[in-house]
Amino acid sequence: NAGVTQTPKFRVLKTGQSMTLLCAQDMNHEYMYWYRQDPGMGLRLIHYSVGEGTTAKGEVPDGYNVSRLKKQNFLLGLESAAPSQTSVYFCASSPDRGYQPQHFGDGTRLSIL
Amino acid sequence: RKEVEQDPGPFNVPEGATVAFNCTYSNSASQSFFWYRQDCRKEPKLLMSVYSSGNEDGRFTAQLNRASQYISLLIRDSKLSDSATYLCVVTPYNFNKFYFGSGTKLNVKP
C-alpha cells in the first residue's frame, strides 16, 4: 500500500519555465490538498479538492493551478515559475471533511533559479 | 490573527524528562484536533488525534481545553528519537480545511 505518492522528488527550474507536480493516492480518499512549506512559515494551503472534478483555492493560490480529473490524482501546475515559488511542496489526502486526519506524501523539493 | 499558534521553541530537554507543548486556536467553533510530528526535511506524520476527554498513547498524552481554546501534548520519559518538530492541526466547523501551526521544535539531549 503506497499511500500518497508525489513525483518528482526534486526539481530545479529556471524562472519562467512551467512544470506539473503529480500527487497520487491509493486509499480512495475524497479530499486532496497541496501545501507549500517554507522555513519558519509552517504549512500553507495552496489549493484543495473535495472530490473528483472539483478544486478550490487555499491560502496562497496565486501562481498555481490544479486539476483533479481522476479521484486518485491531484496535479499542481506552475505556469511560469518564479524564485518565490522555491519551496518544499507536500500533497495530502483525507477520507472526509476533517473528522479523519490527513496522510502526506514525502514531498517535492523545488528550486527556481 | 493566525488560526493556530504555537511556541516555536526549541525546547531542549534531557533524556527521560517530561515536556509539554501548548497550541492555541482562534476559532471557538473548531471541531477536530490533531498532533503531527515532522522530522527534518520529511513529511508530517500523524502522532495522535485529540479527543474532548483527553487521550493517551504510550508516553504521549493529548488534551483539549475548549474554554481556553488550546490543545496540549505531554511527552513523558523523553527519548532521543522524540527530537522533531511537533505540529498542531485544527479543523474548522465546516471541516473543509486543516489549519496547521508553525510547529514546536523539540531537542532531546543525551
XYZ file of C-alpha atoms in Angstrom:
223
model
C 0.000 0.000 0.000
C 1.835 3.102 -1.263
C -0.441 5.714 0.399
C 0.310 9.120 -1.103
C 2.988 9.298 -3.794
C 4.468 12.519 -5.134
C 6.506 12.885 -8.284
C 9.078 14.198 -8.858
C 11.007 14.223 -5.576
C 13.389 17.014 -6.646
C 13.392 19.523 -9.467
C 15.349 22.606 -10.462
C 13.699 25.059 -12.841
C 14.652 28.307 -14.438
C 12.486 31.367 -13.979
C 9.616 31.329 -16.439
C 9.597 27.585 -17.017
C 6.493 25.550 -16.356
C 6.014 22.205 -14.692
C 3.438 19.924 -13.131
C 3.705 18.111 -9.825
C 1.769 14.877 -9.557
C 0.124 13.502 -6.436
C -1.408 10.046 -6.479
C -3.223 8.278 -3.637
C -4.419 4.704 -3.497
C -6.636 4.985 -0.413
C -9.800 6.059 -2.248
C -9.789 9.360 -0.356
C -12.216 12.067 -1.402
C -10.215 15.066 -0.236
C -6.802 16.083 -1.525
C -4.608 19.065 -0.710
C -1.479 20.814 -1.889
C 0.699 22.684 0.636
C 3.965 24.511 0.497
C 6.364 24.690 3.410
C 8.980 27.392 3.795
C 11.390 27.862 6.702
C 9.644 29.499 9.648
C 6.314 29.686 7.803
C 4.763 26.323 8.538
C 2.496 24.592 6.058
C 0.392 26.848 3.853
C -2.512 25.542 1.810
C -2.276 26.284 -1.908
C -5.342 24.521 -3.356
C -7.545 21.657 -2.351
C -10.170 19.353 -3.799
C -13.245 17.866 -2.166
C -13.818 15.279 -4.890
C -13.162 14.302 -8.477
C -13.645 17.257 -10.805
C -13.601 19.867 -8.017
C -10.927 22.317 -6.905
C -10.833 25.275 -4.530
C -8.361 27.962 -3.556
C -6.469 27.830 -0.324
C -4.396 30.405 1.485
C -1.712 31.039 -1.191
C -3.149 30.083 -4.623
C -1.550 32.759 -6.804
C 0.813 31.421 -9.455
C -0.530 27.871 -9.200
C -3.262 25.889 -10.907
C -4.635 22.464 -10.071
C -6.727 19.746 -11.611
C -8.493 16.645 -10.275
C -9.625 14.740 -13.343
C -9.386 11.396 -11.582
C -10.202 10.735 -7.949
C -6.784 9.285 -7.215
C -4.734 12.093 -8.799
C -4.281 15.753 -7.922
C -1.988 17.807 -10.150
C -0.317 21.081 -9.217
C 0.885 23.278 -12.063
C 3.261 26.195 -12.173
C 2.691 28.048 -15.433
C 5.602 30.484 -15.155
C 7.893 29.608 -12.279
C 9.266 32.405 -10.090
C 12.070 32.261 -7.483
C 9.439 32.956 -4.774
C 7.992 29.523 -5.541
C 11.143 27.798 -4.355
C 9.813 25.604 -1.576
C 9.007 22.113 -0.425
C 5.595 21.008 -1.687
C 3.524 18.434 0.138
C 0.415 16.696 -1.060
C -2.051 15.215 1.396
C -5.304 13.311 1.281
C -8.066 12.536 3.749
C -11.154 10.358 3.571
C -13.584 13.012 4.678
C -14.067 16.507 5.923
C -11.635 16.793 8.760
C -13.002 14.123 11.068
C -10.111 11.948 9.977
C -6.522 13.158 9.753
C -4.585 13.752 6.575
C -1.980 11.452 5.069
C 1.001 13.132 3.470
C 3.274 12.332 0.579
C 7.003 12.644 1.158
C 7.308 15.983 -0.617
C 8.771 17.599 -3.708
C 11.746 19.901 -3.290
C 11.542 22.564 -5.961
C 14.178 25.209 -6.673
C 13.597 28.052 -9.081
C 16.731 29.799 -10.310
C -4.650 36.709 13.900
C -3.409 33.253 12.976
C -5.838 30.354 13.174
C -3.359 28.269 15.137
C -0.371 29.451 17.150
C 2.481 27.511 18.700
C 5.618 28.420 20.588
C 8.389 27.675 18.054
C 10.848 26.636 20.773
C 13.254 24.994 20.650
C 12.607 23.035 23.778
C 15.908 21.454 24.835
C 15.391 18.659 27.361
C 17.483 15.761 28.685
C 16.549 12.161 28.033
C 13.933 10.972 30.481
C 12.427 14.397 31.017
C 8.762 15.270 30.748
C 7.924 18.069 28.346
C 4.663 19.739 27.391
C 3.626 21.904 24.457
C 0.545 24.018 24.080
C -1.180 25.185 20.950
C -3.873 27.875 20.868
C -6.581 28.205 18.220
C -8.670 31.242 17.380
C -11.948 29.771 16.137
C -14.118 28.644 19.010
C -16.171 26.521 16.603
C -13.181 24.346 15.677
C -14.127 20.699 15.628
C -11.210 18.333 15.131
C -7.725 18.472 16.569
C -4.550 16.561 15.819
C -0.874 16.457 16.686
C 1.593 15.669 13.914
C 5.307 15.048 14.111
C 7.701 16.243 11.427
C 11.321 15.196 11.190
C 13.815 17.436 9.405
C 13.123 17.544 5.658
C 10.432 14.871 5.950
C 6.672 14.866 5.617
C 4.386 15.435 8.626
C 3.150 12.221 10.180
C 0.146 11.831 12.418
C 1.117 11.407 16.053
C -2.355 11.352 17.574
C -5.826 12.760 17.364
C -7.063 14.835 20.284
C -10.387 13.908 21.813
C -12.575 16.053 24.031
C -11.996 13.855 27.054
C -8.242 13.722 26.509
C -6.373 10.664 25.313
C -3.140 8.833 25.859
C -0.925 6.751 23.605
C 2.006 5.268 25.455
C 4.240 8.116 26.615
C 2.120 10.729 24.849
C -0.934 12.444 26.315
C -3.092 14.945 24.438
C -5.679 17.213 25.995
C -8.217 19.712 24.742
C -9.388 22.776 26.643
C -12.297 24.277 24.736
C -12.953 27.021 27.275
C -9.448 28.436 26.840
C -9.129 27.287 23.226
C -5.935 25.318 23.409
C -4.679 21.791 22.995
C -1.678 20.320 24.711
C 0.777 17.497 24.169
C 2.657 15.917 27.044
C 5.621 13.634 26.416
C 6.874 11.559 29.314
C 10.256 9.843 29.587
C 11.616 11.642 26.520
C 13.754 9.633 24.101
C 16.417 10.873 21.706
C 14.123 9.695 18.924
C 11.440 12.165 20.066
C 13.555 15.022 18.684
C 11.407 16.546 15.950
C 9.031 19.393 15.248
C 5.515 18.932 16.583
C 2.664 20.473 14.621
C -0.801 21.040 15.945
C -3.675 20.929 13.485
C -7.211 22.243 13.805
C -10.198 21.906 11.511
C -12.993 24.476 11.500
C -16.717 23.924 11.862
C -17.183 23.242 8.132
C -14.310 20.750 8.129
C -13.081 21.574 4.654
C -9.595 22.665 5.672
C -6.871 21.775 8.097
C -5.074 24.660 9.790
C -1.502 23.930 10.808
C 0.536 25.623 13.457
C 4.114 26.547 12.561
C 5.404 23.856 14.873
C 7.329 23.486 18.113
C 10.837 22.126 17.860
C 11.947 19.589 20.467
C 15.570 18.583 21.017
C 16.139 15.697 23.396
C 19.746 15.588 24.568
C 21.692 12.580 25.948
